[in-house]
Amino acid sequence: MKDWLMQSWCELLVRFALVFFCFTLWPKGVIYWGMGVLVLAWLADGGISRLSDLIKEPLVLGVLLFCGVWVIGLLWSDPAVAFQDRWRKYFLLLTFLPLYSLLNKERLPWVIGGLASSYSVMVVLGGYNWLIQDMQGVPLFGMLYLHYSAALGIGVILAVFGGWVVLSRGSRFLAVLLWLLALLLLFLQFNQSSRGFLFATLLALLLMIIQRYWSERKMLAGGFISIVAIAVLFAVNSDVFHERVQQTSADLRSFQEGDYQTSVGYRLAIWDIGLHGIVERPLLGHGSGMAKQYLKDSYITYKQGVYRDLAEFHEARHFHNELVEIGIHLGLLGILAFAFLLWSWFRTFKEHQMTLLGSAIVCFIFLSGLTDTFLITSRIPPFLLTVTAIAVCWRKYREDPDRIGQKYTSGERNGNQNPQMFLMSA
């Protein structure tokens, strides 16, 4: 009786932790409480004993190696300033270990329900703020328009992929609903001021279309034309998009005239500083936690102080580029660890017959990192890791294992198209 009660309380704690973690992806600051509860539940569930099996998952190994390199980088950094930077948020990636370890067939519906509920609330609030309040992002959650746009982009990718999956099972109605949801999310994204995440979403969609219909040229051309037409239609009808395009044009003119105190000019200036910093120490970088201080000092010293006025425009925080940011900290060593992380992320999807989804998500992560430090945001990486854990467990427990690896029949090719054909051949 006592053992049964202990097991029941442990299971209740685990399910509460999983659902609570899903809901804390959006309220500002609460995510750290969710991580603490998640780790506590993992330890109570005997997670340590499963660690050896957990490391066999490619993404787990990629996360551990990536975070391990950051710890090693402390050896050649300045301890007095190292922990003043935001690089510690890279360790949020470690939440994948307890999250993935705790998921099983019985707990999966709880996590799906929690994530779907929290995501729906976030989308509705963001849409309301834009449509009624003429505001960007989700101020109630302290969510900037950048993070809201990133979450919308991930939702678009998932909805498009999900439409193909349910279509392969003969559910045309549900597929249409998912694709309409993707259109709605993309429309909302066009009305947010983020340019980089929108660009990443569109290119990820094009990659999915190309991979999905590579052997069917008519479908490929139709999909490509559809994406372009939808993008043009949404762009033409978005005042926010027009404003951002005009601002980009004005910023580039200002940059050519030597004015760097604009959104685009600031990014180009700090990328110039960052590339110089990487060239200075190309192999190991300046050490974990040193990027912020390097940027702050370079405002004054680089090129005889040509960027001196940047301090008045924007506080030195990060380099708005994942590769440059990592390169300043850890040089080539860090960039290779980052590449291995992305490759491991892709391999996790590929080993579970979801190559198409994996390539789209990795593409989105990489492209998003070209204009921002994507992986050191507090919410979106844990959200993506939760999506990854759900997708992998869904493949394990919900799909028909006898179906994996089978080729298309002619009927499936013409009607009930199964996305697993490309997933297995890629």
Short mmCIF file of C-alpha atoms in Angstrom, two decimals:
data_model
loop_
_atom_site.label_atom_id
_atom_site.label_comp_id
_atom_site.label_asym_id
_atom_site.label_seq_id
_atom_site.Cartn_x
_atom_site.Cartn_y
_atom_site.Cartn_z
CA MET A 1 0.00 0.00 0.00
CA LYS A 2 2.80 2.39 0.93
CA ASP A 3 4.69 1.64 -2.29
CA TRP A 4 1.51 2.23 -4.30
CA LEU A 5 0.96 5.61 -2.65
CA MET A 6 4.55 6.62 -3.31
CA GLN A 7 4.26 5.66 -6.97
CA SER A 8 0.97 7.53 -7.30
CA TRP A 9 2.39 10.70 -5.76
CA CYS A 10 5.46 10.45 -7.95
CA GLU A 11 3.34 10.06 -11.08
CA LEU A 12 1.18 13.00 -10.05
CA LEU A 13 4.30 15.13 -9.53
CA VAL A 14 5.68 14.14 -12.93
CA ARG A 15 2.48 14.97 -14.80
CA PHE A 16 2.14 18.27 -12.96
CA ALA A 17 5.77 19.14 -13.79
CA LEU A 18 5.34 18.33 -17.48
CA VAL A 19 2.16 20.35 -17.87
CA PHE A 20 3.45 23.21 -15.70
CA PHE A 21 6.60 23.42 -17.82
CA CYS A 22 4.48 23.75 -20.97
CA PHE A 23 2.50 26.62 -19.49
CA THR A 24 5.58 28.45 -18.21
CA LEU A 25 7.00 28.87 -21.70
CA TRP A 26 5.22 32.21 -21.99
CA PRO A 27 4.88 34.12 -18.65
CA LYS A 28 8.12 36.04 -18.13
CA GLY A 29 10.46 34.59 -15.51
CA VAL A 30 8.15 31.74 -14.47
CA ILE A 31 9.92 29.36 -16.83
CA TYR A 32 12.74 28.95 -14.31
CA TRP A 33 10.27 27.67 -11.72
CA GLY A 34 9.01 25.24 -14.34
CA MET A 35 12.53 24.00 -14.97
CA GLY A 36 13.08 23.48 -11.25
CA VAL A 37 9.88 21.47 -10.85
CA LEU A 38 10.76 19.46 -13.97
CA VAL A 39 14.20 18.52 -12.64
CA LEU A 40 12.72 17.62 -9.23
CA ALA A 41 10.16 15.35 -10.88
CA TRP A 42 12.87 13.78 -13.02
CA LEU A 43 14.97 12.95 -9.96
CA ALA A 44 11.93 11.59 -8.11
CA ASP A 45 11.12 9.40 -11.11
CA GLY A 46 14.58 7.85 -11.10
CA GLY A 47 15.92 9.85 -14.00
CA ILE A 48 19.54 9.44 -12.98
CA SER A 49 19.32 5.69 -13.49
CA ARG A 50 18.19 6.24 -17.09
CA LEU A 51 20.93 8.70 -17.96
CA SER A 52 23.10 6.15 -19.78
CA ASP A 53 20.24 5.29 -22.14
CA LEU A 54 19.31 8.94 -22.53
CA ILE A 55 22.76 9.87 -23.84
CA LYS A 56 22.21 7.54 -26.80
CA GLU A 57 19.72 10.05 -28.23
CA PRO A 58 21.60 12.26 -30.74
CA LEU A 59 20.11 15.56 -29.53
CA VAL A 60 20.97 14.75 -25.90
CA LEU A 61 24.59 14.15 -26.87
CA GLY A 62 24.61 17.34 -28.95
CA VAL A 63 23.24 19.43 -26.07
CA LEU A 64 25.72 17.97 -23.57
CA LEU A 65 28.68 18.57 -25.86
CA PHE A 66 27.54 22.12 -26.71
CA CYS A 67 27.06 23.06 -23.06
CA GLY A 68 30.28 21.31 -22.11
CA VAL A 69 32.25 23.48 -24.52
CA TRP A 70 30.86 26.58 -22.80
CA VAL A 71 32.07 25.28 -19.43
CA ILE A 72 35.53 24.60 -20.86
CA GLY A 73 35.58 28.12 -22.32
CA LEU A 74 35.65 29.53 -18.81
CA LEU A 75 39.29 28.42 -18.59
CA TRP A 76 40.46 31.30 -20.81
CA SER A 77 37.85 33.92 -19.92
CA ASP A 78 37.97 36.66 -17.29
CA PRO A 79 36.02 35.43 -14.21
CA ALA A 80 35.37 39.00 -13.13
CA VAL A 81 33.15 39.71 -16.15
CA ALA A 82 32.28 36.27 -17.56
CA PHE A 83 28.98 35.84 -15.72
CA GLN A 84 27.68 39.30 -16.62
CA ASP A 85 26.81 38.10 -20.12
CA ARG A 86 23.71 36.24 -21.31
CA TRP A 87 25.60 33.16 -22.49
CA ARG A 88 24.32 31.21 -19.48
CA LYS A 89 20.95 30.94 -21.19
CA TYR A 90 22.46 28.40 -23.56
CA PHE A 91 22.20 25.98 -20.64
CA LEU A 92 18.40 26.13 -20.96
CA LEU A 93 18.95 23.53 -23.68
CA LEU A 94 19.65 21.04 -20.90
CA THR A 95 15.92 20.98 -20.09
CA PHE A 96 15.57 18.52 -22.96
CA LEU A 97 17.13 15.79 -20.83
CA PRO A 98 14.52 15.58 -18.04
CA LEU A 99 11.70 16.47 -20.41
CA TYR A 100 12.47 13.71 -22.88
CA SER A 101 13.30 11.22 -20.14
CA LEU A 102 9.95 11.71 -18.41
CA LEU A 103 7.77 11.36 -21.49
CA ASN A 104 6.05 8.06 -22.14
CA LYS A 105 2.86 6.88 -23.82
CA GLU A 106 0.61 7.66 -20.84
CA ARG A 107 2.08 11.13 -20.19
CA LEU A 108 2.20 12.23 -23.82
CA PRO A 109 -1.45 13.43 -24.02
CA TRP A 110 -0.91 15.62 -20.95
CA VAL A 111 2.09 17.35 -22.50
CA ILE A 112 0.36 17.78 -25.87
CA GLY A 113 -2.67 19.26 -24.13
CA GLY A 114 -0.57 21.59 -22.01
CA LEU A 115 1.53 22.84 -24.90
CA ALA A 116 -1.46 23.24 -27.24
CA SER A 117 -3.37 25.18 -24.58
CA SER A 118 -0.50 27.52 -23.72
CA TYR A 119 0.29 28.08 -27.40
CA SER A 120 -3.36 28.82 -28.24
CA VAL A 121 -3.62 31.38 -25.42
CA MET A 122 -0.43 33.05 -26.60
CA VAL A 123 -1.60 33.24 -30.24
CA VAL A 124 -5.02 34.62 -29.29
CA LEU A 125 -3.58 37.27 -26.98
CA GLY A 126 -1.02 38.33 -29.57
CA GLY A 127 -3.69 38.52 -32.27
CA TYR A 128 -5.94 40.56 -29.99
CA ASN A 129 -3.13 42.97 -29.14
CA TRP A 130 -2.37 43.54 -32.82
CA LEU A 131 -5.96 43.76 -34.05
CA ILE A 132 -7.63 45.64 -31.18
CA GLN A 133 -4.89 47.30 -29.16
CA ASP A 134 -2.53 48.09 -32.05
CA MET A 135 0.34 46.56 -30.06
CA GLN A 136 3.08 44.10 -30.92
CA GLY A 137 3.85 40.85 -29.11
CA VAL A 138 2.13 39.78 -25.90
CA PRO A 139 2.78 42.46 -23.24
CA LEU A 140 0.77 40.51 -20.65
CA PHE A 141 3.43 37.80 -20.75
CA GLY A 142 6.31 40.22 -21.26
CA MET A 143 6.75 38.69 -24.73
CA LEU A 144 8.40 40.89 -27.35
CA TYR A 145 7.23 40.89 -30.94
CA LEU A 146 10.43 39.03 -31.89
CA HIS A 147 9.63 36.05 -29.69
CA TYR A 148 5.97 36.09 -30.68
CA SER A 149 6.95 36.06 -34.35
CA ALA A 150 9.35 33.16 -33.74
CA ALA A 151 6.61 31.15 -32.01
CA LEU A 152 4.24 31.85 -34.90
CA GLY A 153 6.83 30.69 -37.40
CA ILE A 154 7.33 27.40 -35.59
CA GLY A 155 3.56 26.94 -35.50
CA VAL A 156 3.37 27.47 -39.27
CA ILE A 157 5.98 24.76 -39.88
CA LEU A 158 4.24 22.30 -37.54
CA ALA A 159 0.79 22.96 -39.04
CA VAL A 160 2.01 22.43 -42.61
CA PHE A 161 3.80 19.21 -41.69
CA GLY A 162 0.84 18.01 -39.64
CA GLY A 163 -1.44 18.60 -42.63
CA TRP A 164 0.66 16.28 -44.75
CA VAL A 165 0.68 13.64 -42.02
CA VAL A 166 -3.10 13.55 -41.54
CA LEU A 167 -3.63 13.70 -45.32
CA SER A 168 -1.56 10.53 -45.63
CA ARG A 169 -4.11 8.88 -43.32
CA GLY A 170 -7.01 9.93 -45.47
CA SER A 171 -8.28 12.82 -43.34
CA ARG A 172 -8.59 15.58 -45.92
CA PHE A 173 -10.84 17.71 -43.73
CA LEU A 174 -8.36 17.81 -40.85
CA ALA A 175 -5.52 18.48 -43.28
CA VAL A 176 -7.35 21.49 -44.68
CA LEU A 177 -8.00 22.77 -41.15
CA LEU A 178 -4.30 22.51 -40.29
CA TRP A 179 -3.28 24.32 -43.47
CA LEU A 180 -5.82 27.06 -42.78
CA LEU A 181 -4.31 27.36 -39.30
CA ALA A 182 -0.87 27.69 -40.92
CA LEU A 183 -2.21 30.52 -43.11
CA LEU A 184 -3.66 32.29 -40.06
CA LEU A 185 -0.39 32.04 -38.15
CA LEU A 186 1.59 33.24 -41.17
CA PHE A 187 -0.81 36.18 -41.60
CA LEU A 188 -0.25 37.17 -37.96
CA GLN A 189 3.49 36.84 -38.45
CA PHE A 190 3.39 39.21 -41.43
CA ASN A 191 1.80 41.77 -39.11
CA GLN A 192 4.60 41.62 -36.57
CA SER A 193 7.65 43.85 -36.94
CA SER A 194 10.16 41.01 -37.02
CA ARG A 195 11.90 40.63 -40.37
CA GLY A 196 14.41 37.91 -39.55
CA PHE A 197 11.97 35.33 -38.16
CA LEU A 198 9.52 35.92 -41.03
CA PHE A 199 12.34 35.39 -43.52
CA ALA A 200 13.34 32.18 -41.72
CA THR A 201 9.76 30.88 -41.77
CA LEU A 202 9.28 31.48 -45.49
CA LEU A 203 12.57 29.82 -46.42
CA ALA A 204 11.82 26.85 -44.15
CA LEU A 205 8.46 26.46 -45.90
CA LEU A 206 10.13 26.58 -49.31
CA LEU A 207 12.59 23.93 -48.15
CA MET A 208 9.71 21.71 -47.03
CA ILE A 209 7.94 22.16 -50.37
CA ILE A 210 11.10 21.35 -52.34
CA GLN A 211 11.85 18.24 -50.27
CA ARG A 212 8.27 17.05 -50.22
CA TYR A 213 7.63 17.30 -53.96
CA TRP A 214 11.12 17.04 -55.45
CA SER A 215 10.18 14.04 -57.61
CA GLU A 216 6.82 15.53 -58.63
CA ARG A 217 7.67 18.62 -60.65
CA LYS A 218 4.10 19.82 -61.17
CA MET A 219 3.38 19.68 -57.45
CA LEU A 220 6.74 21.34 -56.76
CA ALA A 221 5.97 24.22 -59.11
CA GLY A 222 2.46 24.55 -57.70
CA GLY A 223 3.71 24.60 -54.11
CA PHE A 224 6.41 27.14 -54.91
CA ILE A 225 3.97 29.44 -56.70
CA SER A 226 1.47 29.09 -53.85
CA ILE A 227 4.02 30.12 -51.21
CA VAL A 228 5.15 33.11 -53.26
CA ALA A 229 1.56 34.17 -54.00
CA ILE A 230 0.53 33.91 -50.34
CA ALA A 231 3.60 35.86 -49.24
CA VAL A 232 2.92 38.62 -51.77
CA LEU A 233 -0.76 38.77 -50.80
CA PHE A 234 0.01 39.05 -47.08
CA ALA A 235 2.80 41.55 -47.68
CA VAL A 236 0.61 43.82 -49.79
CA ASN A 237 -2.09 43.88 -47.14
CA SER A 238 0.22 44.42 -44.14
CA ASP A 239 0.92 48.00 -43.06
CA VAL A 240 3.47 46.71 -40.57
CA PHE A 241 5.37 44.92 -43.34
CA HIS A 242 5.35 48.08 -45.48
CA GLU A 243 6.73 50.11 -42.59
CA ARG A 244 9.53 47.63 -41.95
CA VAL A 245 10.50 47.54 -45.64
CA GLN A 246 10.59 51.34 -45.78
CA GLN A 247 12.56 51.45 -42.55
CA THR A 248 15.08 48.95 -43.90
CA SER A 249 15.59 51.06 -47.01
CA ALA A 250 16.03 54.23 -44.94
CA ASP A 251 18.41 52.46 -42.55
CA LEU A 252 20.63 51.29 -45.42
CA ARG A 253 20.83 54.83 -46.81
CA SER A 254 21.75 56.14 -43.37
CA PHE A 255 24.43 53.47 -43.01
CA GLN A 256 26.00 54.48 -46.32
CA GLU A 257 26.11 58.05 -45.04
CA GLY A 258 27.92 56.99 -41.87
CA ASP A 259 24.93 56.97 -39.53
CA TYR A 260 24.92 53.70 -37.61
CA GLN A 261 22.21 54.57 -35.11
CA THR A 262 19.46 52.63 -36.87
CA SER A 263 18.21 49.06 -36.57
CA VAL A 264 19.98 47.82 -39.70
CA GLY A 265 22.98 50.11 -39.29
CA TYR A 266 23.54 48.96 -35.73
CA ARG A 267 23.51 45.31 -36.76
CA LEU A 268 25.94 45.87 -39.64
CA ALA A 269 28.25 47.82 -37.33
CA ILE A 270 28.37 45.22 -34.55
CA TRP A 271 28.80 42.42 -37.10
CA ASP A 272 31.84 44.31 -38.36
CA ILE A 273 33.12 44.45 -34.79
CA GLY A 274 32.30 40.79 -34.20
CA LEU A 275 34.08 39.51 -37.30
CA HIS A 276 37.15 41.49 -36.29
CA GLY A 277 36.99 39.90 -32.84
CA ILE A 278 36.81 36.42 -34.33
CA VAL A 279 39.81 37.10 -36.56
CA GLU A 280 41.76 38.19 -33.47
CA ARG A 281 41.23 34.82 -31.77
CA PRO A 282 39.86 32.42 -34.40
CA LEU A 283 40.38 29.06 -32.72
CA LEU A 284 39.23 29.41 -29.10
CA GLY A 285 37.70 32.90 -29.01
CA HIS A 286 37.92 35.30 -26.09
CA GLY A 287 36.36 32.91 -23.57
CA SER A 288 32.87 32.11 -22.31
CA GLY A 289 31.05 35.26 -21.21
CA MET A 290 33.42 37.74 -22.85
CA ALA A 291 31.33 38.82 -25.87
CA LYS A 292 29.40 41.58 -24.10
CA GLN A 293 32.52 43.17 -22.66
CA TYR A 294 34.31 42.89 -25.99
CA LEU A 295 31.44 44.65 -27.77
CA LYS A 296 31.27 47.36 -25.12
CA ASP A 297 35.01 48.07 -25.36
CA SER A 298 34.99 47.97 -29.17
CA TYR A 299 32.38 50.72 -29.33
CA ILE A 300 35.21 53.07 -28.38
CA THR A 301 38.41 51.40 -29.59
CA TYR A 302 37.56 49.77 -32.93
CA LYS A 303 38.54 51.78 -36.04
CA GLN A 304 39.56 54.81 -34.01
CA GLY A 305 36.12 55.02 -32.42
CA VAL A 306 34.01 55.22 -35.59
CA TYR A 307 31.23 53.38 -33.72
CA ARG A 308 31.59 55.41 -30.53
CA ASP A 309 28.02 56.76 -30.72
CA LEU A 310 26.50 53.27 -30.77
CA ALA A 311 26.52 53.26 -26.96
CA GLU A 312 23.93 56.05 -27.03
CA PHE A 313 21.74 54.14 -29.48
CA HIS A 314 21.81 50.67 -27.91
CA GLU A 315 23.38 49.09 -24.86
CA ALA A 316 26.07 46.52 -25.62
CA ARG A 317 24.36 43.18 -25.04
CA HIS A 318 25.02 40.70 -27.84
CA PHE A 319 25.91 40.57 -31.53
CA HIS A 320 22.46 39.84 -33.02
CA ASN A 321 23.96 36.85 -34.83
CA GLU A 322 24.37 33.36 -33.38
CA LEU A 323 27.52 32.51 -35.31
CA VAL A 324 29.24 35.79 -34.51
CA GLU A 325 28.18 35.60 -30.87
CA ILE A 326 29.48 32.06 -30.44
CA GLY A 327 32.62 32.88 -32.44
CA ILE A 328 33.53 35.77 -30.14
CA HIS A 329 33.09 33.56 -27.07
CA LEU A 330 34.62 30.31 -28.28
CA GLY A 331 35.95 30.79 -31.81
CA LEU A 332 36.00 27.86 -34.21
CA LEU A 333 35.60 25.43 -31.29
CA GLY A 334 32.23 26.94 -30.38
CA ILE A 335 31.03 27.18 -33.98
CA LEU A 336 31.83 23.49 -34.54
CA ALA A 337 29.97 22.61 -31.33
CA PHE A 338 26.99 24.64 -32.57
CA ALA A 339 27.11 22.85 -35.93
CA PHE A 340 27.21 19.51 -34.12
CA LEU A 341 24.19 20.56 -32.04
CA LEU A 342 22.18 21.36 -35.17
CA TRP A 343 23.29 18.13 -36.84
CA SER A 344 22.31 16.17 -33.72
CA TRP A 345 18.92 17.90 -33.68
CA PHE A 346 18.39 16.86 -37.29
CA ARG A 347 19.55 13.30 -36.62
CA THR A 348 17.03 12.91 -33.80
CA PHE A 349 14.22 13.67 -36.23
CA LYS A 350 15.74 11.55 -38.98
CA GLU A 351 16.18 8.49 -36.77
CA HIS A 352 12.47 8.69 -35.95
CA GLN A 353 11.45 9.00 -39.63
CA MET A 354 10.73 12.74 -39.56
CA THR A 355 13.47 14.05 -41.82
CA LEU A 356 11.19 16.63 -43.42
CA LEU A 357 10.22 18.21 -40.11
CA GLY A 358 13.77 18.00 -38.79
CA SER A 359 15.30 19.76 -41.79
CA ALA A 360 12.66 22.53 -41.59
CA ILE A 361 13.22 23.14 -37.86
CA VAL A 362 17.02 23.11 -38.14
CA CYS A 363 16.76 25.47 -41.13
CA PHE A 364 14.54 27.78 -39.07
CA ILE A 365 16.98 27.75 -36.14
CA PHE A 366 19.98 28.49 -38.36
CA LEU A 367 18.31 31.26 -40.37
CA SER A 368 16.83 32.85 -37.25
CA GLY A 369 20.32 32.97 -35.81
CA LEU A 370 21.56 35.10 -38.70
CA THR A 371 19.78 38.20 -37.40
CA ASP A 372 19.47 37.43 -33.69
CA THR A 373 20.97 35.32 -30.94
CA PHE A 374 18.16 32.80 -31.19
CA LEU A 375 19.32 30.16 -28.69
CA ILE A 376 19.79 32.57 -25.78
CA THR A 377 16.17 33.68 -25.72
CA SER A 378 14.44 32.38 -22.61
CA ARG A 379 11.33 30.88 -24.18
CA ILE A 380 11.60 29.79 -27.79
CA PRO A 381 14.41 27.19 -27.49
CA PRO A 382 12.64 25.35 -24.61
CA PHE A 383 9.45 25.52 -26.68
CA LEU A 384 11.25 23.97 -29.65
CA LEU A 385 12.76 21.29 -27.43
CA THR A 386 9.29 20.47 -26.10
CA VAL A 387 8.00 20.20 -29.66
CA THR A 388 10.92 17.91 -30.50
CA ALA A 389 10.29 15.67 -27.49
CA ILE A 390 6.58 15.43 -28.30
CA ALA A 391 7.23 14.65 -31.97
CA VAL A 392 9.75 11.91 -31.16
CA CYS A 393 7.50 10.29 -28.53
CA TRP A 394 4.50 10.59 -30.84
CA ARG A 395 6.42 8.63 -33.47
CA LYS A 396 7.35 6.04 -30.88
CA TYR A 397 3.92 5.48 -29.39
CA ARG A 398 1.30 6.70 -31.89
CA GLU A 399 2.51 5.64 -35.30
CA ASP A 400 2.10 2.15 -36.73
CA PRO A 401 5.62 0.68 -36.56
CA ASP A 402 4.83 -1.71 -39.40
CA ARG A 403 4.28 1.29 -41.66
CA ILE A 404 7.74 2.75 -41.20
CA GLY A 405 10.01 2.29 -44.19
CA GLN A 406 7.34 1.16 -46.63
CA LYS A 407 7.29 2.71 -50.08
CA TYR A 408 4.37 4.49 -51.67
CA THR A 409 1.76 2.70 -53.65
CA SER A 410 0.44 4.40 -56.77
CA GLY A 411 -2.79 5.24 -54.96
CA GLU A 412 -0.94 6.99 -52.14
CA ARG A 413 1.11 8.94 -54.62
CA ASN A 414 -1.98 10.27 -56.34
CA GLY A 415 -4.22 10.80 -53.36
CA ASN A 416 -3.35 9.75 -49.81
CA GLN A 417 0.20 11.01 -49.90
CA ASN A 418 2.32 9.78 -47.04
CA PRO A 419 5.17 12.10 -46.08
CA GLN A 420 7.22 9.16 -44.84
CA MET A 421 8.33 8.39 -48.41
CA PHE A 422 10.63 11.35 -48.49
CA LEU A 423 11.47 11.04 -44.83
CA MET A 424 12.93 7.60 -45.33
CA SER A 425 14.74 8.41 -48.57
CA ALA A 426 16.34 11.68 -47.42
#
